[in-house]
């Protein structure tokens, strides 16, 4: 076993009076700029520790219940990896069809059950507001891993951390969000979170998948400069961060409508000739054709690195709500 480095300078240890101890993470609206700076600093230290020792015992003996009512690869596995790298363990309920949910148990009863066994609950559910309801019923911290088309706050935090690590800062950037801006919970959370910074936001979407008007109004009231487009060509040359999203097939009631918009934009080396040399392309993944694999070797393709940053952010969040950071 490698010896643990002297980590007395790190922000780890017992912090029961820390502001995030015992708190739920439901919406990005909960975070201030100072909170983000703190999360980024802890996530950065988590990266250092993982590089040095791989796994360490900050959350030894703690248990995470991971409850997913919708499919997930990255979010569920990165929360599991985060908990295990911190020495904790996980109750995985990824296939709710094998749990009592399939017998008709309500979300709230399931949550009340899991909190008898776990110290923190991560939940993904198709209904907007479900994580907030679960948090209300539970005494233990609840972390929203996506509530339908509502929010995905931990994704937005890792997205912002990715931008910070890759480009050094967030103020002054032009961020272009592309794809299904109507149903994409990641873009809803990210746009809100970025409104804490001096950013310019471009929205590029087919007419029927535009960013919800309420969200545009909400950000307008905060003084965020926002421009809507239906094509990428005008926005791309000024873009520092191009955030590409999948058209969310599962949110459509009419498959023909999905088919009509699914291939609206494809990012490939040819399209990217019009973009800056120093900029990044992000995607929460999974991708289903919006970014050609031919672009993957371009240094601007940050979407695989983005997944790794997610591990460090989720380690930071678990340590914070469990009073260890
Ligand atoms: C996203 C999600 O589930 O909202 N994926 C993720 O968490 N990385 C994006 C998507 O499914 O398109």
Short mmCIF file of C-alpha atoms and ligand atoms in Angstrom, two decimals:
data_model
loop_
_atom_site.label_atom_id
_atom_site.label_comp_id
_atom_site.label_asym_id
_atom_site.label_seq_id
_atom_site.Cartn_x
_atom_site.Cartn_y
_atom_site.Cartn_z
CA UNK A 1 0.00 0.00 0.00
CA UNK A 2 1.39 3.46 -0.82
CA UNK A 3 2.00 5.66 2.19
CA UNK A 4 -0.42 8.55 2.56
CA UNK A 5 1.16 11.96 1.89
CA UNK A 6 1.11 14.53 4.67
CA UNK A 7 -2.20 16.19 3.96
CA UNK A 8 -2.47 18.53 6.94
CA UNK A 9 -2.64 21.49 4.52
CA UNK A 10 -5.71 20.06 2.82
CA UNK A 11 -9.24 21.19 3.65
CA UNK A 12 -10.14 17.70 4.86
CA UNK A 13 -11.09 16.51 8.34
CA UNK A 14 -14.11 16.96 10.58
CA UNK A 15 -16.06 20.05 9.63
CA UNK A 16 -19.39 19.54 11.33
CA UNK A 17 -19.93 23.31 11.43
CA UNK A 18 -19.13 23.63 7.73
CA UNK A 19 -21.95 25.25 5.77
CA UNK A 20 -22.61 22.20 3.57
CA UNK A 21 -22.68 19.60 6.35
CA UNK A 22 -25.99 17.70 6.19
CA UNK A 23 -27.29 19.81 3.29
CA UNK A 24 -29.17 18.63 0.21
CA UNK A 25 -27.96 19.51 -3.29
CA UNK A 26 -31.08 20.03 -5.38
CA UNK A 27 -30.57 23.06 -7.61
CA UNK A 28 -27.69 25.23 -8.77
CA UNK A 29 -29.67 28.16 -7.35
CA UNK A 30 -28.24 27.14 -3.95
CA UNK A 31 -24.69 28.14 -4.91
CA UNK A 32 -22.87 31.46 -4.71
CA UNK A 33 -19.62 32.33 -6.43
CA UNK A 34 -17.79 31.79 -3.14
CA UNK A 35 -19.33 28.32 -2.84
CA UNK A 36 -18.09 27.49 -6.32
CA UNK A 37 -14.58 28.67 -5.53
CA UNK A 38 -14.61 26.44 -2.46
CA UNK A 39 -15.93 23.40 -4.39
CA UNK A 40 -13.35 23.93 -7.14
CA UNK A 41 -10.55 24.11 -4.55
CA UNK A 42 -11.69 20.91 -2.82
CA UNK A 43 -12.17 19.15 -6.19
CA UNK A 44 -8.67 20.21 -7.20
CA UNK A 45 -7.26 18.69 -3.98
CA UNK A 46 -9.26 15.51 -4.63
CA UNK A 47 -7.53 15.28 -8.01
CA UNK A 48 -4.13 15.65 -6.34
CA UNK A 49 -4.99 12.95 -3.78
CA UNK A 50 -6.30 10.53 -6.41
CA UNK A 51 -3.10 11.03 -8.42
CA UNK A 52 -0.98 10.43 -5.29
CA UNK A 53 -2.75 7.60 -3.49
CA UNK A 54 -5.73 6.55 -5.61
CA UNK A 55 -7.98 5.84 -2.65
CA UNK A 56 -8.01 7.28 0.87
CA UNK A 57 -10.18 6.93 3.94
CA UNK A 58 -11.90 10.29 4.32
CA UNK A 59 -15.39 8.72 4.20
CA UNK A 60 -14.49 5.33 5.69
CA UNK A 61 -17.60 3.70 7.12
CA UNK A 62 -20.00 6.03 5.28
CA UNK A 63 -22.62 4.59 2.93
CA UNK A 64 -24.16 6.14 -0.17
CA UNK A 65 -27.52 4.93 -1.51
CA UNK A 66 -27.52 5.44 -5.29
CA UNK A 67 -31.09 5.38 -6.57
CA UNK A 68 -31.57 5.69 -10.33
CA UNK A 69 -35.05 5.57 -11.92
CA UNK A 70 -33.58 6.62 -15.29
CA UNK A 71 -30.60 5.23 -17.23
CA UNK A 72 -27.13 6.48 -16.34
CA UNK A 73 -23.54 5.50 -17.00
CA UNK A 74 -21.36 8.47 -15.98
CA UNK A 75 -23.38 9.97 -13.15
CA UNK A 76 -24.01 6.70 -11.32
CA UNK A 77 -20.56 5.23 -11.86
CA UNK A 78 -18.73 8.45 -10.98
CA UNK A 79 -20.70 8.77 -7.71
CA UNK A 80 -19.84 5.15 -6.92
CA UNK A 81 -16.19 5.70 -7.80
CA UNK A 82 -16.16 8.94 -5.76
CA UNK A 83 -17.54 7.19 -2.67
CA UNK A 84 -15.18 4.23 -3.02
CA UNK A 85 -12.11 6.39 -3.65
CA UNK A 86 -12.94 8.10 -0.35
CA UNK A 87 -13.11 4.74 1.44
CA UNK A 88 -16.92 4.61 1.68
CA UNK A 89 -19.35 2.13 0.17
CA UNK A 90 -22.45 2.16 -1.98
CA UNK A 91 -25.92 0.57 -2.09
CA UNK A 92 -26.62 0.62 -5.84
CA UNK A 93 -30.25 0.61 -6.96
CA UNK A 94 -29.88 1.13 -10.67
CA UNK A 95 -32.53 -1.24 -11.84
CA UNK A 96 -35.56 -0.07 -9.90
CA UNK A 97 -37.48 -2.91 -11.57
CA UNK A 98 -35.71 -5.31 -9.19
CA UNK A 99 -36.56 -3.18 -6.15
CA UNK A 100 -39.90 -2.63 -4.39
CA UNK A 101 -40.52 0.29 -6.76
CA UNK A 102 -41.80 -2.35 -9.20
CA UNK A 103 -44.33 -3.39 -6.51
CA UNK A 104 -45.67 0.16 -6.53
CA UNK A 105 -43.68 1.64 -3.65
CA UNK A 106 -43.66 5.44 -3.72
CA UNK A 107 -40.48 7.45 -4.16
CA UNK A 108 -40.87 8.88 -0.67
CA UNK A 109 -41.21 5.48 0.98
CA UNK A 110 -38.19 4.23 -0.95
CA UNK A 111 -36.18 7.23 0.22
CA UNK A 112 -37.32 6.76 3.83
CA UNK A 113 -36.18 3.16 3.59
CA UNK A 114 -32.76 3.93 2.17
CA UNK A 115 -31.98 6.57 4.75
CA UNK A 116 -32.28 3.91 7.45
CA UNK A 117 -29.22 2.24 5.90
CA UNK A 118 -27.24 5.03 4.22
CA UNK A 119 -25.69 8.39 5.17
CA UNK A 120 -26.42 10.15 1.86
CA UNK A 121 -28.79 9.48 -1.05
CA UNK A 122 -28.16 10.26 -4.72
CA UNK A 123 -31.33 10.19 -6.81
CA UNK A 124 -32.23 10.41 -10.50
CA UNK A 125 -35.93 10.43 -11.36
CA UNK A 126 -37.98 11.40 -14.45
CA UNK A 127 -40.20 13.96 -12.69
CA UNK A 128 -39.25 17.60 -12.25
CA UNK A 129 -39.19 18.39 -8.53
CA UNK A 130 -38.78 14.74 -7.45
CA UNK A 131 -35.39 15.29 -5.79
CA UNK A 132 -36.77 18.28 -3.86
CA UNK A 133 -39.68 16.17 -2.63
CA UNK A 134 -37.34 13.36 -1.61
CA UNK A 135 -35.14 15.85 0.24
CA UNK A 136 -38.14 17.16 2.13
CA UNK A 137 -39.05 13.65 3.29
CA UNK A 138 -35.50 12.60 4.19
CA UNK A 139 -33.39 13.53 7.21
CA UNK A 140 -30.18 12.55 5.40
CA UNK A 141 -28.65 14.64 2.59
CA UNK A 142 -30.20 14.09 -0.84
CA UNK A 143 -28.25 14.89 -4.02
CA UNK A 144 -30.18 15.50 -7.25
CA UNK A 145 -28.61 13.50 -10.10
CA UNK A 146 -31.21 14.74 -12.61
CA UNK A 147 -34.96 15.35 -12.15
CA UNK A 148 -36.51 14.91 -15.59
CA UNK A 149 -36.05 18.04 -17.70
CA UNK A 150 -35.52 20.08 -14.53
CA UNK A 151 -31.98 20.30 -13.20
CA UNK A 152 -28.73 18.36 -12.97
CA UNK A 153 -26.75 20.44 -10.48
CA UNK A 154 -23.73 18.15 -10.00
CA UNK A 155 -23.26 18.04 -13.78
CA UNK A 156 -23.30 21.84 -13.95
CA UNK A 157 -20.72 22.01 -11.15
CA UNK A 158 -18.44 19.60 -12.97
CA UNK A 159 -19.01 21.51 -16.22
CA UNK A 160 -18.00 24.79 -14.57
CA UNK A 161 -14.99 23.08 -12.95
CA UNK A 162 -13.98 21.73 -16.37
CA UNK A 163 -14.08 25.24 -17.85
CA UNK A 164 -12.02 26.59 -14.92
CA UNK A 165 -9.39 23.86 -15.18
CA UNK A 166 -9.18 23.98 -18.99
CA UNK A 167 -9.34 27.73 -19.63
CA UNK A 168 -8.26 29.11 -16.24
CA UNK A 169 -11.28 31.34 -15.57
CA UNK A 170 -14.98 31.82 -16.27
CA UNK A 171 -15.39 35.61 -16.31
CA UNK A 172 -15.25 37.12 -19.78
CA UNK A 173 -16.07 33.91 -21.68
CA UNK A 174 -18.56 33.38 -24.48
CA UNK A 175 -20.33 30.06 -23.94
CA UNK A 176 -22.46 28.58 -26.74
CA UNK A 177 -25.02 25.96 -25.73
CA UNK A 178 -26.08 23.81 -28.69
CA UNK A 179 -28.78 21.18 -29.24
CA UNK A 180 -31.86 20.29 -27.23
CA UNK A 181 -32.08 23.32 -24.97
CA UNK A 182 -35.76 22.68 -24.24
CA UNK A 183 -35.41 19.28 -22.58
CA UNK A 184 -31.73 19.31 -21.61
CA UNK A 185 -31.48 19.52 -17.83
CA UNK A 186 -27.70 19.92 -18.05
CA UNK A 187 -28.01 23.15 -20.03
CA UNK A 188 -30.73 24.46 -17.70
CA UNK A 189 -28.45 24.02 -14.71
CA UNK A 190 -25.31 25.20 -16.50
CA UNK A 191 -26.86 28.41 -17.85
CA UNK A 192 -28.10 29.27 -14.34
CA UNK A 193 -24.75 28.51 -12.75
CA UNK A 194 -22.84 30.55 -15.33
CA UNK A 195 -25.04 33.54 -14.55
CA UNK A 196 -22.88 33.94 -11.43
CA UNK A 197 -20.04 34.99 -13.78
CA UNK A 198 -19.63 37.69 -16.40
CA UNK A 199 -20.35 35.43 -19.37
CA UNK A 200 -22.06 35.90 -22.68
CA UNK A 201 -24.43 33.04 -23.54
CA UNK A 202 -25.40 31.92 -27.04
CA UNK A 203 -28.23 29.44 -27.50
CA UNK A 204 -28.24 27.45 -30.75
CA UNK A 205 -31.26 25.17 -31.18
CA UNK A 206 -33.94 24.18 -33.68
CA UNK A 207 -37.05 26.36 -33.27
CA UNK A 208 -38.96 23.65 -31.37
CA UNK A 209 -36.09 22.97 -28.94
CA UNK A 210 -35.33 26.54 -27.83
CA UNK A 211 -34.21 27.40 -24.32
CA UNK A 212 -37.35 27.83 -22.14
CA UNK A 213 -38.53 31.45 -22.11
CA UNK A 214 -38.79 31.46 -18.27
CA UNK A 215 -35.13 30.59 -17.98
CA UNK A 216 -34.13 33.29 -20.48
CA UNK A 217 -36.20 35.81 -18.49
CA UNK A 218 -34.66 34.64 -15.21
CA UNK A 219 -31.14 35.23 -16.54
CA UNK A 220 -32.09 38.47 -18.26
CA UNK A 221 -33.20 39.83 -14.90
CA UNK A 222 -29.68 39.07 -13.64
CA UNK A 223 -28.18 41.06 -16.53
CA UNK A 224 -26.81 38.10 -18.53
CA UNK A 225 -26.27 38.82 -22.23
CA UNK A 226 -28.06 36.07 -24.18
CA UNK A 227 -28.51 35.57 -27.94
CA UNK A 228 -30.56 32.90 -29.69
CA UNK A 229 -29.69 31.33 -33.06
CA UNK A 230 -30.99 28.43 -35.13
CA UNK A 231 -27.62 27.82 -36.81
CA UNK A 232 -24.12 27.68 -35.40
CA UNK A 233 -22.15 29.60 -38.04
CA UNK A 234 -22.59 33.09 -36.59
CA UNK A 235 -21.89 32.10 -32.99
CA UNK A 236 -18.98 29.69 -33.46
CA UNK A 237 -16.11 32.08 -34.32
CA UNK A 238 -16.60 34.04 -31.04
CA UNK A 239 -17.08 30.96 -28.86
CA UNK A 240 -14.73 29.99 -25.99
CA UNK A 241 -16.81 27.02 -24.84
CA UNK A 242 -19.04 25.07 -27.21
CA UNK A 243 -21.37 22.91 -25.07
CA UNK A 244 -23.00 20.30 -27.30
CA UNK A 245 -26.03 18.26 -26.20
CA UNK A 246 -27.99 15.27 -27.42
CA UNK A 247 -31.57 15.63 -28.62
CA UNK A 248 -33.41 13.99 -25.69
CA UNK A 249 -35.36 11.28 -27.51
CA UNK A 250 -37.04 10.00 -24.33
CA UNK A 251 -38.76 13.37 -23.77
CA UNK A 252 -40.64 13.32 -27.12
CA UNK A 253 -44.19 12.00 -27.36
CA UNK A 254 -44.09 11.94 -31.18
CA UNK A 255 -41.18 9.98 -32.66
CA UNK A 256 -41.59 11.70 -36.05
CA UNK A 257 -40.90 15.06 -34.42
CA UNK A 258 -37.74 13.63 -32.83
CA UNK A 259 -36.64 12.28 -36.22
CA UNK A 260 -37.12 15.71 -37.77
CA UNK A 261 -34.65 17.40 -35.40
CA UNK A 262 -32.26 14.67 -34.25
CA UNK A 263 -29.54 15.39 -36.80
CA UNK A 264 -29.85 19.17 -36.68
CA UNK A 265 -26.17 19.80 -35.84
CA UNK A 266 -23.04 17.73 -36.30
CA UNK A 267 -19.68 18.93 -34.98
CA UNK A 268 -16.81 17.62 -37.08
CA UNK A 269 -13.29 18.76 -38.03
CA UNK A 270 -14.66 20.71 -41.00
CA UNK A 271 -17.20 22.70 -38.95
CA UNK A 272 -14.54 23.34 -36.30
CA UNK A 273 -12.27 25.10 -38.81
CA UNK A 274 -14.33 28.22 -38.13
CA UNK A 275 -13.69 28.04 -34.36
CA UNK A 276 -10.87 29.56 -32.34
CA UNK A 277 -7.67 27.67 -31.79
CA UNK A 278 -7.93 28.19 -28.03
CA UNK A 279 -11.42 27.08 -27.05
CA UNK A 280 -13.01 23.85 -25.83
CA UNK A 281 -15.82 21.60 -26.95
CA UNK A 282 -17.79 19.96 -24.12
CA UNK A 283 -20.65 17.43 -24.01
CA UNK A 284 -22.30 15.87 -20.93
CA UNK A 285 -22.47 12.60 -22.95
CA UNK A 286 -23.85 10.24 -24.13
CA UNK A 287 -23.46 11.51 -27.70
CA UNK A 288 -25.58 10.02 -30.45
CA UNK A 289 -24.12 11.62 -33.55
CA UNK A 290 -23.81 15.33 -32.57
CA UNK A 291 -20.02 15.13 -32.41
CA UNK A 292 -18.18 13.10 -35.01
CA UNK A 293 -15.56 10.72 -33.50
CA UNK A 294 -13.19 12.22 -36.10
CA UNK A 295 -12.99 15.29 -33.88
CA UNK A 296 -11.96 13.31 -30.77
CA UNK A 297 -8.20 13.71 -31.31
CA UNK A 298 -8.43 17.49 -31.58
CA UNK A 299 -6.93 19.11 -28.42
CA UNK A 300 -10.07 21.27 -28.18
CA UNK A 301 -12.21 18.14 -27.62
CA UNK A 302 -12.61 18.30 -23.83
CA UNK A 303 -15.57 15.93 -23.37
CA UNK A 304 -13.56 12.92 -22.19
CA UNK A 305 -11.52 15.03 -19.77
CA UNK A 306 -14.82 16.52 -18.55
CA UNK A 307 -15.93 13.06 -17.33
CA UNK A 308 -12.80 12.75 -15.21
CA UNK A 309 -13.30 16.18 -13.65
CA UNK A 310 -16.74 14.87 -12.64
CA UNK A 311 -15.15 12.31 -10.34
CA UNK A 312 -13.26 14.99 -8.40
CA UNK A 313 -16.29 17.29 -8.11
CA UNK A 314 -18.48 14.45 -6.84
CA UNK A 315 -15.79 13.45 -4.33
CA UNK A 316 -15.77 17.06 -3.12
CA UNK A 317 -19.57 17.23 -2.82
CA UNK A 318 -19.82 13.94 -0.90
CA UNK A 319 -17.08 15.04 1.50
CA UNK A 320 -18.82 18.39 2.01
CA UNK A 321 -22.33 17.10 2.77
CA UNK A 322 -20.87 14.44 5.06
CA UNK A 323 -18.97 17.05 7.06
CA UNK A 324 -15.46 16.11 5.98
CA UNK A 325 -14.50 19.10 3.85
C1 LIG B 1 -26.98 13.86 -19.20
C2 LIG B 1 -28.26 13.64 -18.44
O1 LIG B 1 -28.53 12.54 -17.96
O2 LIG B 1 -28.98 14.61 -18.32
N1 LIG B 1 -26.03 12.85 -19.02
C3 LIG B 1 -25.23 12.88 -17.92
O3 LIG B 1 -25.66 12.95 -16.79
N2 LIG B 1 -23.91 12.89 -18.15
C4 LIG B 1 -27.17 14.21 -20.61
C5 LIG B 1 -28.02 13.36 -21.50
O4 LIG B 1 -28.56 12.32 -21.11
O5 LIG B 1 -28.14 13.73 -22.68
#
